[in-house]
Each structure stands twice: as structure tokens, then as C-alpha cells.
C-alpha positions as YAML, in Angstrom:
chain: A
units: angstrom
residues:
- id: 1
  name: MET
  ca: [140.42, 117.65, -32.20]
- id: 2
  name: GLY
  ca: [140.54, 118.25, -35.94]
- id: 3
  name: TYR
  ca: [143.69, 119.28, -37.74]
- id: 4
  name: ARG
  ca: [143.55, 122.31, -40.03]
- id: 5
  name: THR
  ca: [147.12, 122.20, -41.35]
- id: 6
  name: VAL
  ca: [149.31, 119.10, -41.58]
- id: 7
  name: LEU
  ca: [152.97, 119.47, -42.54]
- id: 8
  name: VAL
  ca: [155.02, 116.52, -43.73]
- id: 9
  name: GLY
  ca: [158.68, 116.37, -44.66]
- id: 10
  name: THR
  ca: [159.95, 114.53, -47.71]
- id: 11
  name: ASP
  ca: [163.35, 114.01, -49.28]
- id: 12
  name: GLY
  ca: [162.07, 112.17, -52.34]
- id: 13
  name: SER
  ca: [162.86, 108.71, -50.95]
- id: 14
  name: ALA
  ca: [160.43, 105.81, -50.97]
- id: 15
  name: SER
  ca: [160.30, 105.82, -47.16]
- id: 16
  name: SER
  ca: [159.47, 109.53, -47.05]
- id: 17
  name: PHE
  ca: [156.65, 108.96, -49.54]
- id: 18
  name: ARG
  ca: [155.12, 106.52, -47.03]
- id: 19
  name: ALA
  ca: [155.00, 109.39, -44.51]
- id: 20
  name: VAL
  ca: [153.49, 111.64, -47.20]
- id: 21
  name: SER
  ca: [150.78, 109.07, -47.92]
- id: 22
  name: ALA
  ca: [149.91, 108.75, -44.22]
- id: 23
  name: ALA
  ca: [149.80, 112.52, -43.79]
- id: 24
  name: ALA
  ca: [147.70, 112.87, -46.96]
- id: 25
  name: SER
  ca: [145.20, 110.31, -45.72]
- id: 26
  name: LEU
  ca: [144.85, 112.17, -42.43]
- id: 27
  name: ALA
  ca: [144.60, 115.57, -44.15]
- id: 28
  name: GLY
  ca: [142.00, 114.25, -46.58]
- id: 29
  name: ALA
  ca: [139.93, 112.72, -43.78]
- id: 30
  name: THR
  ca: [139.95, 115.93, -41.71]
- id: 31
  name: GLY
  ca: [139.76, 118.43, -44.60]
- id: 32
  name: ALA
  ca: [143.12, 119.88, -43.59]
- id: 33
  name: THR
  ca: [145.62, 121.65, -45.81]
- id: 34
  name: LEU
  ca: [148.65, 119.45, -46.45]
- id: 35
  name: VAL
  ca: [152.01, 121.22, -46.63]
- id: 36
  name: LEU
  ca: [154.71, 119.15, -48.31]
- id: 37
  name: ALA
  ca: [158.14, 120.32, -47.16]
- id: 38
  name: CYS
  ca: [161.59, 119.55, -48.52]
- id: 39
  name: ALA
  ca: [164.85, 120.95, -47.15]
- id: 40
  name: TYR
  ca: [167.92, 121.30, -49.31]
- id: 41
  name: LEU
  ca: [171.48, 122.47, -48.88]
- id: 42
  name: PRO
  ca: [173.41, 124.44, -51.50]
- id: 43
  name: MET
  ca: [176.14, 122.70, -53.45]
- id: 44
  name: ARG
  ca: [179.69, 123.74, -52.73]
- id: 45
  name: GLY
  ca: [181.53, 125.51, -55.55]
- id: 46
  name: ASN
  ca: [183.65, 122.49, -56.45]
- id: 47
  name: GLU
  ca: [180.58, 120.21, -56.51]
- id: 48
  name: ARG
  ca: [178.72, 122.67, -58.73]
- id: 49
  name: ALA
  ca: [181.69, 122.88, -61.13]
- id: 50
  name: ALA
  ca: [181.98, 119.07, -61.30]
- id: 51
  name: ALA
  ca: [178.24, 118.75, -61.98]
- id: 52
  name: ALA
  ca: [178.41, 121.39, -64.70]
- id: 53
  name: GLU
  ca: [181.35, 119.64, -66.32]
- id: 54
  name: ARG
  ca: [179.71, 116.21, -66.27]
- id: 55
  name: LEU
  ca: [176.11, 117.18, -66.99]
- id: 56
  name: GLY
  ca: [176.58, 120.18, -69.27]
- id: 57
  name: GLU
  ca: [173.28, 121.94, -69.90]
- id: 58
  name: LEU
  ca: [171.49, 119.49, -67.57]
- id: 59
  name: ALA
  ca: [173.52, 120.65, -64.54]
- id: 60
  name: TYR
  ca: [170.56, 122.74, -63.35]
- id: 61
  name: LYS
  ca: [168.86, 119.46, -62.37]
- id: 62
  name: VAL
  ca: [171.23, 118.99, -59.43]
- id: 63
  name: SER
  ca: [171.76, 122.55, -58.26]
- id: 64
  name: GLY
  ca: [169.79, 124.96, -56.09]
- id: 65
  name: SER
  ca: [166.28, 123.92, -55.17]
- id: 66
  name: THR
  ca: [165.68, 121.85, -58.33]
- id: 67
  name: PRO
  ca: [166.16, 118.43, -56.66]
- id: 68
  name: ALA
  ca: [163.88, 119.51, -53.80]
- id: 69
  name: ASP
  ca: [161.29, 120.83, -56.26]
- id: 70
  name: ASP
  ca: [161.42, 117.50, -58.13]
- id: 71
  name: ALA
  ca: [160.95, 115.58, -54.86]
- id: 72
  name: LEU
  ca: [157.96, 117.77, -53.98]
- id: 73
  name: ARG
  ca: [156.30, 117.23, -57.37]
- id: 74
  name: ALA
  ca: [156.63, 113.46, -56.90]
- id: 75
  name: ALA
  ca: [155.36, 113.76, -53.31]
- id: 76
  name: ARG
  ca: [152.31, 115.69, -54.53]
- id: 77
  name: GLU
  ca: [151.31, 112.66, -56.63]
- id: 78
  name: HIS
  ca: [151.48, 110.46, -53.52]
- id: 79
  name: ALA
  ca: [149.54, 113.06, -51.52]
- id: 80
  name: VAL
  ca: [146.72, 113.31, -54.03]
- id: 81
  name: ALA
  ca: [146.57, 109.52, -54.32]
- id: 82
  name: GLY
  ca: [146.42, 109.40, -50.50]
- id: 83
  name: GLY
  ca: [143.37, 111.64, -50.37]
- id: 84
  name: ALA
  ca: [144.72, 115.17, -49.86]
- id: 85
  name: THR
  ca: [142.83, 117.83, -51.80]
- id: 86
  name: ASP
  ca: [144.50, 121.07, -50.62]
- id: 87
  name: VAL
  ca: [148.27, 120.65, -51.11]
- id: 88
  name: VAL
  ca: [150.96, 123.31, -50.68]
- id: 89
  name: LEU
  ca: [154.60, 122.71, -51.75]
- id: 90
  name: SER
  ca: [157.50, 124.30, -49.90]
- id: 91
  name: ALA
  ca: [161.20, 123.83, -50.70]
- id: 92
  name: GLU
  ca: [163.49, 125.71, -48.35]
- id: 93
  name: GLN
  ca: [167.24, 125.93, -47.94]
- id: 94
  name: GLY
  ca: [168.57, 124.66, -44.62]
- id: 95
  name: GLU
  ca: [168.95, 121.63, -42.40]
- id: 96
  name: ALA
  ca: [165.89, 119.36, -42.34]
- id: 97
  name: VAL
  ca: [164.94, 119.86, -38.69]
- id: 98
  name: ASP
  ca: [165.34, 123.65, -38.84]
- id: 99
  name: VAL
  ca: [163.29, 123.84, -42.03]
- id: 100
  name: LEU
  ca: [160.49, 121.64, -40.67]
- id: 101
  name: ILE
  ca: [160.22, 123.62, -37.43]
- id: 102
  name: ALA
  ca: [160.26, 126.97, -39.27]
- id: 103
  name: LEU
  ca: [157.66, 125.87, -41.82]
- id: 104
  name: ALA
  ca: [155.42, 124.42, -39.11]
- id: 105
  name: ALA
  ca: [155.44, 127.82, -37.40]
- id: 106
  name: ARG
  ca: [155.01, 129.78, -40.64]
- id: 107
  name: HIS
  ca: [152.05, 127.68, -41.80]
- id: 108
  name: ARG
  ca: [150.63, 127.37, -38.26]
- id: 109
  name: ALA
  ca: [150.66, 123.60, -38.58]
- id: 110
  name: ASP
  ca: [148.61, 121.65, -36.06]
- id: 111
  name: LEU
  ca: [150.45, 118.44, -36.89]
- id: 112
  name: LEU
  ca: [153.95, 117.71, -38.16]
- id: 113
  name: VAL
  ca: [154.45, 114.26, -39.73]
- id: 114
  name: VAL
  ca: [157.86, 112.62, -40.16]
- id: 115
  name: GLY
  ca: [159.08, 109.12, -40.96]
- id: 116
  name: ASN
  ca: [160.97, 107.05, -38.42]
- id: 117
  name: ARG
  ca: [164.13, 106.72, -40.52]
- id: 118
  name: GLY
  ca: [167.16, 107.29, -38.32]
- id: 119
  name: LEU
  ca: [165.47, 106.50, -35.01]
- id: 120
  name: ASN
  ca: [166.79, 102.94, -34.83]
- id: 121
  name: SER
  ca: [170.19, 103.44, -36.45]
- id: 122
  name: LEU
  ca: [173.49, 103.76, -34.61]
- id: 123
  name: ALA
  ca: [174.12, 107.10, -36.33]
- id: 124
  name: GLY
  ca: [170.67, 108.29, -35.28]
- id: 125
  name: ARG
  ca: [171.30, 107.32, -31.67]
- id: 126
  name: LEU
  ca: [174.75, 108.96, -31.61]
- id: 127
  name: LEU
  ca: [174.14, 112.05, -33.75]
- id: 128
  name: GLY
  ca: [170.41, 112.52, -33.36]
- id: 129
  name: SER
  ca: [167.76, 111.94, -35.98]
- id: 130
  name: VAL
  ca: [165.25, 114.19, -37.68]
- id: 131
  name: PRO
  ca: [162.25, 112.52, -35.96]
- id: 132
  name: SER
  ca: [163.88, 112.72, -32.55]
- id: 133
  name: ALA
  ca: [164.91, 116.36, -32.93]
- id: 134
  name: VAL
  ca: [161.51, 117.37, -34.31]
- id: 135
  name: THR
  ca: [159.69, 115.86, -31.33]
- id: 136
  name: HIS
  ca: [161.84, 117.94, -28.98]
- id: 137
  name: ARG
  ca: [161.52, 121.23, -30.87]
- id: 138
  name: ALA
  ca: [158.03, 121.26, -32.39]
- id: 139
  name: SER
  ca: [155.34, 123.40, -30.84]
- id: 140
  name: CYS
  ca: [152.58, 121.29, -32.42]
- id: 141
  name: ASP
  ca: [151.61, 117.63, -32.38]
- id: 142
  name: VAL
  ca: [154.11, 115.27, -34.03]
- id: 143
  name: LEU
  ca: [153.25, 111.98, -35.70]
- id: 144
  name: ILE
  ca: [156.07, 109.57, -36.42]
- id: 145
  name: VAL
  ca: [155.10, 107.18, -39.19]
- id: 146
  name: HIS
  ca: [156.84, 103.82, -39.40]
- id: 147
  name: THR
  ca: [158.33, 104.10, -42.86]
- id: 148
  name: THR
  ca: [161.20, 101.64, -42.46]
- id: 149
  name: ASP
  ca: [161.37, 98.04, -41.32]
- id: 150
  name: GLY
  ca: [163.92, 98.80, -38.59]
- id: 151
  name: GLY
  ca: [162.76, 98.19, -35.05]
- id: 152
  name: ARG
  ca: [159.60, 96.31, -35.99]
...
């Protein structure tokens, strides 16, 4: 079965870029569209005020979707280097799992790719992790890429 649309989540971390590279390689090999997704949460009023006070005119870099947009631009470089040729960027406000599931449905993704971060941590076992929650809620195939050294 060939994939037409592959969606991968990134938060701008080095481990998430390993998932992006794996998804890009797969998308490139199958000719699929690669959707790079990044969820973000709005800053609270007091956080926004503190950022504005400390950063002045550069405060925009840490508010709204700007950090997510920056993470997606960096992820695109990894995706292109990994072999993806058709790349779509999508920053969306919300919790990571909710955003990934919604974007997978919206883009009719055949495959959702996530890193394994959180699967082997105590917090992940107690509170749930993005990879675990995605596997339970996704209506498409899910690939969990080993992006951390934990559990290996």
C-alpha cells in the first residue's frame, strides 16, 4: 500500500527532527505529500507582559504562532534533506494530540508519524504521552519513530 499523505508532528526539538527526517524519507520514496504539523498554546497575559518587558520589540518571537512557525521552517529543511519534495506546513493552536488528530483528518493523511519521546518516561506512563494517545485516537496508520535513546 502506498501512502499519499504523511503527517508528522514537530516541536522544533532535535528528537522531533529525527521523526521529520524519517517521515520525509518515506514520503519521498512513495511520492507522498508531507504535512509538517506543530501545535502551540497561547501565552497567558502575565507571560505575554513579561516577554514584552524583557524582549521589547522582539517579543513577537515568543508569542502566538511565531515559535511554531519557526519550528516548522527548521523542520522543512530536515524534510527536504530527507527526500520530501511536496511539503505543507501547518501550525495550529491546541494540545499536540488534538492538533495531530484534527490535521490528519483534515489532510486525509494515510500515515501519522510521531517520535517515541514520552513513551518510556514515568510521566508518560502516568499522564499519557503523545505517541500513546495518537495510536489510540488516529483513524490512519501510525508510525512511531525511535527518536530518543530511552528503552533501547
